[in-house]
GROMACS .gro file of C-alpha atoms in nm:
model
  386
    1MET     CA    1 -10.729   2.669  -5.589
    2LEU     CA    2 -10.430   2.650  -5.352
    3LEU     CA    3 -10.604   2.489  -5.069
    4LYS     CA    4 -10.769   2.238  -5.293
    5THR     CA    5 -10.459   2.122  -5.474
    6PHE     CA    6 -10.221   2.135  -5.169
    7GLY     CA    7 -10.477   2.057  -4.886
    8TRP     CA    8 -10.364   1.687  -4.866
    9SER     CA    9  -9.995   1.796  -4.866
   10PHE     CA   10 -10.056   2.020  -4.571
   11ALA     CA   11 -10.261   1.746  -4.398
   12ILE     CA   12 -10.005   1.485  -4.441
   13THR     CA   13  -9.732   1.723  -4.342
   14ALA     CA   14  -9.918   1.800  -4.014
   15ALA     CA   15  -9.979   1.423  -3.959
   16GLY     CA   16  -9.617   1.340  -4.045
   17LEU     CA   17  -9.461   1.596  -3.826
   18ALA     CA   18  -9.682   1.513  -3.523
   19LEU     CA   19  -9.613   1.148  -3.543
   20ALA     CA   20  -9.244   1.211  -3.571
   21GLY     CA   21  -9.266   1.436  -3.269
   22VAL     CA   22  -9.461   1.162  -3.064
   23LEU     CA   23  -9.246   0.875  -3.163
   24TRP     CA   24  -8.884   1.029  -3.188
   25GLY     CA   25  -8.919   1.369  -3.005
   26TRP     CA   26  -8.792   1.712  -3.134
   27GLN     CA   27  -8.488   1.549  -3.305
   28GLY     CA   28  -8.719   1.324  -3.508
   29LEU     CA   29  -8.931   1.598  -3.600
   30ALA     CA   30  -8.635   1.822  -3.716
   31ILE     CA   31  -8.492   1.519  -3.910
   32VAL     CA   32  -8.846   1.459  -4.081
   33ALA     CA   33  -8.870   1.821  -4.178
   34ILE     CA   34  -8.517   1.858  -4.319
   35LEU     CA   35  -8.578   1.551  -4.526
   36SER     CA   36  -8.905   1.701  -4.664
   37VAL     CA   37  -8.734   2.014  -4.762
   38LEU     CA   38  -8.445   1.798  -4.923
   39GLU     CA   39  -8.673   1.596  -5.123
   40VAL     CA   40  -8.867   1.903  -5.263
   41SER     CA   41  -8.547   2.098  -5.357
   42VAL     CA   42  -8.395   1.775  -5.531
   43SER     CA   43  -8.703   1.667  -5.706
   44PHE     CA   44  -8.853   2.023  -5.822
   45ASP     CA   45  -8.764   1.951  -6.175
   46ASN     CA   46  -8.947   1.622  -6.142
   47ALA     CA   47  -9.273   1.821  -6.090
   48VAL     CA   48  -9.222   2.003  -6.424
   49ILE     CA   49  -9.146   1.695  -6.614
   50ASN     CA   50  -9.438   1.514  -6.458
   51ALA     CA   51  -9.681   1.814  -6.533
   52GLY     CA   52  -9.575   1.790  -6.906
   53ILE     CA   53  -9.700   1.432  -6.927
   54LEU     CA   54 -10.008   1.470  -6.677
   55ARG     CA   55 -10.159   1.753  -6.875
   56LYS     CA   56 -10.240   1.500  -7.147
   57MET     CA   57 -10.448   1.293  -6.909
   58ASN     CA   58 -10.810   1.322  -6.806
   59PRO     CA   59 -10.905   1.438  -6.459
   60PHE     CA   60 -10.975   1.084  -6.337
   61TRP     CA   61 -10.595   0.981  -6.401
   62GLN     CA   62 -10.485   1.300  -6.258
   63LYS     CA   63 -10.654   1.205  -5.927
   64MET     CA   64 -10.508   0.849  -5.967
   65PHE     CA   65 -10.163   1.018  -5.972
   66LEU     CA   66 -10.226   1.211  -5.664
   67THR     CA   67 -10.384   0.938  -5.456
   68LEU     CA   68 -10.274   0.569  -5.581
   69GLY     CA   69  -9.945   0.731  -5.706
   70ILE     CA   70  -9.850   0.894  -5.393
   71LEU     CA   71  -9.894   0.543  -5.211
   72ILE     CA   72  -9.664   0.406  -5.451
   73ALA     CA   73  -9.428   0.671  -5.405
   74VAL     CA   74  -9.426   0.688  -5.031
   75PHE     CA   75  -9.462   0.311  -4.936
   76GLY     CA   76  -9.338   0.156  -5.256
   77MET     CA   77  -9.020   0.356  -5.341
   78ARG     CA   78  -8.933   0.523  -5.004
   79LEU     CA   79  -9.010   0.225  -4.771
   80VAL     CA   80  -9.062  -0.103  -4.951
   81PHE     CA   81  -8.819  -0.063  -5.246
   82PRO     CA   82  -8.498  -0.010  -5.023
   83VAL     CA   83  -8.591  -0.316  -4.840
   84VAL     CA   84  -8.634  -0.517  -5.159
   85ILE     CA   85  -8.289  -0.385  -5.283
   86VAL     CA   86  -8.123  -0.499  -4.960
   87ALA     CA   87  -8.292  -0.867  -5.004
   88VAL     CA   88  -8.173  -0.892  -5.350
   89THR     CA   89  -7.820  -0.760  -5.339
   90ALA     CA   90  -7.736  -0.933  -4.989
   91GLN     CA   91  -7.926  -1.242  -5.080
   92LEU     CA   92  -8.143  -1.235  -4.782
   93GLY     CA   93  -8.509  -1.357  -4.728
   94PRO     CA   94  -8.775  -1.088  -4.730
   95ILE     CA   95  -8.836  -1.139  -4.350
   96GLU     CA   96  -8.468  -1.124  -4.271
   97ALA     CA   97  -8.429  -0.813  -4.473
   98VAL     CA   98  -8.709  -0.630  -4.313
   99LYS     CA   99  -8.559  -0.724  -3.957
  100VAL     CA  100  -8.227  -0.578  -4.081
  101ALA     CA  101  -8.401  -0.251  -4.179
  102ILE     CA  102  -8.576  -0.224  -3.861
  103GLN     CA  103  -8.339  -0.368  -3.591
  104ASP     CA  104  -7.989  -0.315  -3.746
  105HIS     CA  105  -7.982   0.048  -3.870
  106ASP     CA  106  -7.619   0.050  -3.956
  107ARG     CA  107  -7.604  -0.269  -4.140
  108TYR     CA  108  -7.910  -0.177  -4.338
  109GLU     CA  109  -7.737   0.155  -4.445
  110ALA     CA  110  -7.416  -0.043  -4.541
  111LEU     CA  111  -7.634  -0.266  -4.765
  112VAL     CA  112  -7.838  -0.010  -4.926
  113THR     CA  113  -7.504   0.204  -4.986
  114SER     CA  114  -7.340  -0.106  -5.156
  115ALA     CA  115  -7.619  -0.136  -5.375
  116HIS     CA  116  -7.603   0.234  -5.499
  117PRO     CA  117  -7.395   0.160  -5.807
  118ALA     CA  118  -7.664  -0.047  -5.943
  119ILE     CA  119  -7.940   0.199  -5.832
  120ALA     CA  120  -7.748   0.485  -5.998
  121ALA     CA  121  -7.694   0.320  -6.323
  122PHE     CA  122  -8.039   0.216  -6.351
  123GLY     CA  123  -8.186   0.548  -6.261
  124GLY     CA  124  -7.913   0.751  -6.445
  125MET     CA  125  -7.978   0.557  -6.779
  126PHE     CA  126  -8.359   0.609  -6.759
  127LEU     CA  127  -8.313   0.979  -6.676
  128LEU     CA  128  -8.051   1.018  -6.948
  129MET     CA  129  -8.296   0.882  -7.210
  130ILE     CA  130  -8.564   1.118  -7.122
  131PHE     CA  131  -8.327   1.403  -7.155
  132LEU     CA  132  -8.148   1.293  -7.498
  133ASP     CA  133  -8.500   1.218  -7.658
  134PHE     CA  134  -8.596   1.580  -7.573
  135ILE     CA  135  -8.294   1.745  -7.671
  136PHE     CA  136  -8.259   1.548  -8.016
  137GLU     CA  137  -8.617   1.633  -8.117
  138ASP     CA  138  -8.677   1.926  -8.335
  139ARG     CA  139  -8.908   2.157  -8.146
  140ASP     CA  140  -9.097   2.474  -8.254
  141ILE     CA  141  -8.977   2.656  -7.932
  142LYS     CA  142  -8.606   2.661  -7.856
  143TRP     CA  143  -8.456   2.794  -7.535
  144LEU     CA  144  -8.100   2.759  -7.617
  145GLY     CA  145  -8.114   2.781  -7.986
  146TRP     CA  146  -7.732   2.775  -8.047
  147LEU     CA  147  -7.731   2.433  -7.891
  148GLU     CA  148  -8.063   2.288  -7.964
  149ARG     CA  149  -8.057   2.349  -8.349
  150PRO     CA  150  -7.766   2.161  -8.433
  151LEU     CA  151  -7.873   1.866  -8.191
  152ALA     CA  152  -8.204   1.863  -8.359
  153LYS     CA  153  -8.035   1.811  -8.684
  154ILE     CA  154  -7.814   1.511  -8.581
  155GLY     CA  155  -8.123   1.391  -8.377
  156LYS     CA  156  -8.284   1.290  -8.706
  157LEU     CA  157  -8.110   0.968  -8.656
  158GLU     CA  158  -8.363   0.753  -8.468
  159THR     CA  159  -8.136   0.544  -8.245
  160LEU     CA  160  -7.889   0.815  -8.176
  161SER     CA  161  -8.004   0.856  -7.800
  162ILE     CA  162  -7.975   0.484  -7.751
  163VAL     CA  163  -7.623   0.496  -7.895
  164VAL     CA  164  -7.513   0.803  -7.668
  165SER     CA  165  -7.682   0.635  -7.369
  166LEU     CA  166  -7.479   0.296  -7.428
  167VAL     CA  167  -7.162   0.492  -7.489
  168VAL     CA  168  -7.226   0.676  -7.134
  169LEU     CA  169  -7.286   0.356  -6.978
  170LEU     CA  170  -6.978   0.201  -7.122
  171ILE     CA  171  -6.777   0.493  -7.006
  172ALA     CA  172  -6.909   0.481  -6.648
  173ALA     CA  173  -6.865   0.093  -6.620
  174THR     CA  174  -6.493   0.107  -6.734
  175THR     CA  175  -6.413   0.399  -6.520
  176PHE     CA  176  -6.630   0.482  -6.211
  177ALA     CA  177  -6.764   0.119  -6.164
  178THR     CA  178  -6.406  -0.049  -6.170
  179SER     CA  179  -6.301   0.083  -5.831
  180VAL     CA  180  -6.615   0.174  -5.613
  181PRO     CA  181  -6.522   0.254  -5.247
  182VAL     CA  182  -6.666   0.013  -4.991
  183HIS     CA  183  -6.878   0.148  -4.712
  184ASP     CA  184  -6.622   0.148  -4.463
  185GLY     CA  185  -6.388   0.350  -4.667
  186GLU     CA  186  -6.116   0.079  -4.666
  187GLY     CA  187  -6.053  -0.055  -5.008
  188THR     CA  188  -6.253  -0.070  -5.331
  189ILE     CA  189  -6.473  -0.329  -5.530
  190ASP     CA  190  -6.524  -0.386  -5.891
  191LYS     CA  191  -6.889  -0.322  -5.986
  192ALA     CA  192  -6.854  -0.288  -6.355
  193THR     CA  193  -7.067  -0.581  -6.445
  194THR     CA  194  -7.340  -0.485  -6.205
  195VAL     CA  195  -7.344  -0.125  -6.339
  196LEU     CA  196  -7.368  -0.266  -6.705
  197LEU     CA  197  -7.655  -0.489  -6.627
  198ALA     CA  198  -7.852  -0.228  -6.423
  199GLY     CA  199  -7.775   0.029  -6.692
  200ILE     CA  200  -7.908  -0.194  -6.965
  201GLY     CA  201  -8.225  -0.265  -6.734
  202GLY     CA  202  -8.288   0.109  -6.706
  203LEU     CA  203  -8.257   0.158  -7.088
  204VAL     CA  204  -8.472  -0.135  -7.159
  205THR     CA  205  -8.751  -0.017  -6.897
  206TYR     CA  206  -8.751   0.336  -7.066
  207LEU     CA  207  -8.790   0.182  -7.423
  208VAL     CA  208  -9.071  -0.066  -7.327
  209VAL     CA  209  -9.287   0.162  -7.076
  210GLY     CA  210  -9.216   0.485  -7.310
  211GLY     CA  211  -9.279   0.312  -7.631
  212ILE     CA  212  -9.595   0.134  -7.523
  213SER     CA  213  -9.729   0.468  -7.391
  214ASP     CA  214  -9.629   0.635  -7.727
  215PHE     CA  215  -9.807   0.370  -7.905
  216PHE     CA  216 -10.151   0.405  -7.767
  217GLU     CA  217 -10.137   0.780  -7.751
  218SER     CA  218 -10.062   0.773  -8.140
  219ARG     CA  219 -10.362   0.520  -8.184
  220LEU     CA  220 -10.570   0.765  -7.969
  221GLU     CA  221 -10.482   1.056  -8.190
  222GLU     CA  222 -10.544   0.863  -8.517
  223ASP     CA  223 -10.906   0.758  -8.388
  224GLU     CA  224 -11.001   1.121  -8.282
  225GLU     CA  225 -10.898   1.224  -8.640
  226ASP     CA  226 -11.093   0.950  -8.803
  227ASP     CA  227 -11.400   1.071  -8.596
  228GLU     CA  228 -11.360   1.428  -8.716
  229GLU     CA  229 -11.345   1.292  -9.087
  230SER     CA  230 -11.674   1.095  -9.040
  231GLU     CA  231 -11.877   1.388  -8.900
  232GLY     CA  232 -12.031   1.469  -9.238
  233GLU     CA  233 -12.184   1.134  -9.288
  234ALA     CA  234 -12.553   1.075  -9.289
  235ALA     CA  235 -12.727   1.049  -8.958
  236LYS     CA  236 -12.834   0.683  -8.971
  237ASP     CA  237 -12.482   0.565  -9.090
  238SER     CA  238 -12.300   0.808  -8.837
  239ALA     CA  239 -12.501   0.704  -8.526
  240PRO     CA  240 -12.370   0.359  -8.505
  241ALA     CA  241 -12.014   0.461  -8.615
  242ALA     CA  242 -12.006   0.731  -8.360
  243LYS     CA  243 -12.100   0.474  -8.105
  244GLN     CA  244 -11.840   0.232  -8.210
  245GLY     CA  245 -11.585   0.500  -8.232
  246ASN     CA  246 -11.644   0.664  -7.898
  247GLY     CA  247 -11.613   0.317  -7.730
  248SER     CA  248 -11.271   0.276  -7.914
  249VAL     CA  249 -11.164   0.604  -7.833
  250VAL     CA  250 -11.252   0.557  -7.461
  251GLY     CA  251 -11.082   0.223  -7.433
  252LEU     CA  252 -10.763   0.342  -7.605
  253ALA     CA  253 -10.752   0.673  -7.374
  254GLY     CA  254 -10.774   0.431  -7.095
  255LYS     CA  255 -10.465   0.225  -7.208
  256ALA     CA  256 -10.282   0.527  -7.310
  257ALA     CA  257 -10.349   0.697  -6.971
  258PHE     CA  258 -10.249   0.372  -6.783
  259PHE     CA  259  -9.925   0.334  -6.952
  260MET     CA  260  -9.855   0.710  -6.912
  261PHE     CA  261  -9.942   0.658  -6.539
  262LEU     CA  262  -9.680   0.370  -6.530
  263TYR     CA  263  -9.428   0.600  -6.712
  264LEU     CA  264  -9.476   0.875  -6.458
  265GLU     CA  265  -9.420   0.616  -6.174
  266VAL     CA  266  -9.091   0.492  -6.310
  267ILE     CA  267  -8.973   0.859  -6.366
  268ASP     CA  268  -9.051   0.922  -6.008
  269ALA     CA  269  -8.865   0.611  -5.910
  270SER     CA  270  -8.573   0.732  -6.064
  271PHE     CA  271  -8.574   1.064  -5.902
  272SER     CA  272  -8.643   0.884  -5.571
  273PHE     CA  273  -8.319   0.652  -5.593
  274ASP     CA  274  -8.088   0.965  -5.538
  275GLY     CA  275  -8.298   1.108  -5.246
  276VAL     CA  276  -8.311   0.769  -5.054
  277ILE     CA  277  -7.939   0.736  -5.082
  278GLY     CA  278  -7.867   1.094  -4.997
  279ALA     CA  279  -8.102   1.070  -4.696
  280PHE     CA  280  -7.861   0.813  -4.526
  281ALA     CA  281  -7.641   1.137  -4.455
  282ILE     CA  282  -7.910   1.253  -4.229
  283THR     CA  283  -8.061   0.932  -4.068
  284ASN     CA  284  -8.044   0.565  -4.114
  285ASP     CA  285  -8.405   0.496  -3.955
  286ILE     CA  286  -8.608   0.347  -4.248
  287PHE     CA  287  -8.936   0.488  -4.104
  288VAL     CA  288  -8.816   0.843  -4.029
  289MET     CA  289  -8.668   0.822  -4.376
  290ALA     CA  290  -8.991   0.733  -4.522
  291ILE     CA  291  -9.213   0.973  -4.348
  292GLY     CA  292  -8.963   1.272  -4.420
  293LEU     CA  293  -8.935   1.184  -4.811
  294GLY     CA  294  -9.286   1.075  -4.824
  295ILE     CA  295  -9.395   1.426  -4.727
  296GLY     CA  296  -9.167   1.589  -4.983
  297ALA     CA  297  -9.309   1.344  -5.269
  298MET     CA  298  -9.658   1.452  -5.163
  299TYR     CA  299  -9.568   1.810  -5.222
  300ILE     CA  300  -9.413   1.723  -5.576
  301ARG     CA  301  -9.722   1.572  -5.684
  302SER     CA  302  -9.954   1.850  -5.562
  303LEU     CA  303  -9.707   2.091  -5.725
  304THR     CA  304  -9.747   1.884  -6.043
  305VAL     CA  305 -10.115   1.922  -6.044
  306PHE     CA  306 -10.100   2.272  -5.963
  307LEU     CA  307  -9.876   2.342  -6.274
  308VAL     CA  308 -10.118   2.150  -6.490
  309ARG     CA  309 -10.428   2.334  -6.362
  310LYS     CA  310 -10.277   2.682  -6.386
  311GLY     CA  311 -10.148   2.607  -6.732
  312THR     CA  312  -9.815   2.716  -6.618
  313LEU     CA  313  -9.615   2.517  -6.880
  314ASP     CA  314  -9.826   2.707  -7.147
  315ASP     CA  315  -9.744   3.044  -7.001
  316TYR     CA  316  -9.381   2.992  -6.932
  317VAL     CA  317  -9.280   2.782  -7.231
  318TYR     CA  318  -8.901   2.724  -7.137
  319LEU     CA  319  -8.982   2.559  -6.814
  320GLU     CA  320  -8.996   2.219  -6.962
  321HIS     CA  321  -8.657   2.291  -7.137
  322GLY     CA  322  -8.506   2.382  -6.797
  323ALA     CA  323  -8.644   2.081  -6.625
  324HIS     CA  324  -8.486   1.855  -6.895
  325TYR     CA  325  -8.157   1.999  -6.868
  326ALA     CA  326  -8.188   1.952  -6.509
  327ILE     CA  327  -8.252   1.599  -6.562
  328GLY     CA  328  -7.959   1.558  -6.791
  329ALA     CA  329  -7.738   1.706  -6.517
  330LEU     CA  330  -7.900   1.474  -6.254
  331ALA     CA  331  -7.831   1.173  -6.496
  332VAL     CA  332  -7.477   1.261  -6.536
  333ILE     CA  333  -7.445   1.303  -6.132
  334LEU     CA  334  -7.592   0.964  -6.081
  335MET     CA  335  -7.339   0.810  -6.304
  336ILE     CA  336  -7.051   0.989  -6.140
  337SER     CA  337  -7.182   0.904  -5.791
  338ILE     CA  338  -7.106   0.541  -5.852
  339LYS     CA  339  -6.759   0.635  -5.740
  340HIS     CA  340  -6.761   0.983  -5.618
  341GLU     CA  341  -6.984   1.109  -5.330
  342ILE     CA  342  -7.200   1.420  -5.471
  343PRO     CA  343  -7.347   1.636  -5.188
  344GLU     CA  344  -7.731   1.648  -5.212
  345VAL     CA  345  -7.712   2.037  -5.202
  346ILE     CA  346  -7.520   2.031  -5.526
  347THR     CA  347  -7.780   1.829  -5.700
  348GLY     CA  348  -8.062   2.045  -5.570
  349LEU     CA  349  -7.892   2.364  -5.659
  350ILE     CA  350  -7.814   2.277  -6.010
  351GLY     CA  351  -8.168   2.162  -6.066
  352VAL     CA  352  -8.316   2.486  -5.918
  353ALA     CA  353  -8.065   2.710  -6.103
  354LEU     CA  354  -8.161   2.554  -6.440
  355ILE     CA  355  -8.542   2.558  -6.374
  356GLY     CA  356  -8.508   2.929  -6.237
  357LEU     CA  357  -8.308   3.045  -6.546
  358SER     CA  358  -8.559   2.895  -6.770
  359PHE     CA  359  -8.844   3.080  -6.591
  360LEU     CA  360  -8.686   3.391  -6.629
  361SER     CA  361  -8.609   3.346  -6.976
  362SER     CA  362  -8.980   3.275  -7.025
  363VAL     CA  363  -9.086   3.610  -6.833
  364MET     CA  364  -8.858   3.788  -7.071
  365ARG     CA  365  -9.001   3.611  -7.370
  366ASN     CA  366  -9.334   3.693  -7.273
  367ARG     CA  367  -9.265   4.078  -7.188
  368LYS     CA  368  -9.117   4.105  -7.532
  369ALA     CA  369  -9.404   3.953  -7.702
  370ALA     CA  370  -9.645   4.185  -7.507
  371ALA     CA  371  -9.421   4.486  -7.600
  372GLU     CA  372  -9.434   4.391  -7.978
  373GLY     CA  373  -9.802   4.327  -7.960
  374SER     CA  374  -9.871   4.667  -7.804
  375ASP     CA  375  -9.647   4.837  -8.068
  376SER     CA  376  -9.813   4.666  -8.374
  377GLY     CA  377 -10.149   4.761  -8.215
  378ALA     CA  378 -10.049   5.119  -8.191
  379LYS     CA  379  -9.903   5.124  -8.568
  380SER     CA  380 -10.236   4.995  -8.677
  381GLU     CA  381 -10.417   5.264  -8.507
  382VAL     CA  382 -10.209   5.528  -8.664
  383ALA     CA  383 -10.247   5.371  -9.011
  384SER     CA  384 -10.630   5.357  -8.981
  385GLY     CA  385 -10.658   5.706  -8.867
  386VAL     CA  386 -10.767   5.639  -8.514
   0.00000   0.00000   0.00000
């Protein structure tokens, strides 16, 4: 099970480290290893969130997430996307932007860092919406009941999460974004308009991709319910209907899974923004960065599939809560980082701490349930005279 799930991750790690050693020597190998560990530690909560969504998808789309998805994550988000950001923000042509990324590392780092407010606003708003929609929903299982119960009551207002997100964006734009330090540390620049536009873009992206995914998922559930109701019909009438119904379900399942896949990729993109910016503290070589962060992204995907196949989220029911709280913390950190630099180690430790606490709470809950079950079993034996 372990080798089957993490086999590709182990293979890519070996290949990536070997390539780094050949091209850049021991120093390059060490940097790639550090970036890989950094990516895993910062994005561990991403794996838990992804697992909660991926378990709704069939094995085919799980494989797509692990194959096509990793190509998008490594080459798209860790290699191509930063170059696109540079081209757009610096108003450079695609070829010139690639030349800057390859030949002028210092200028490339300055341009990407300059684009950080927009990146942070987009990713921060997307992640904040994920957190708010989770925390405002009334769930049967609650981790921090003293907090989640009142939030679930006020969360009955359908647009509350959007309102809260826009208020947060407005505060960030009028405080952190009005005096953003420039790359060389001398002076500041007003990025309020940029942050507002990017934040609204993140909000719209969440509403569109998440809304379409939810629509097809609900349609799929409705068709499955209709199929169950029609099982009692006569054989000659039910045969064509079953054929039609199954075809519809397969088509809707494919659409639902496709948009869930897109939703997962946008979530990964939101997490990768912070990692790419933070990686410049270690190196400004785009290829070293892509290899290191790509290895880490591969482990996150393998861990996601492992959590799904092992049913970990069903066994440890508070893990999703901890991951969503970590996402909320990351969203706030991204918004603050528009003006103030937040060390990656702090971001990683907050996420690991919240997930660790939720895991321990799940273990204690399971032990308590097992103890109560054994006590009730013993009492029933006594009552029956056994």
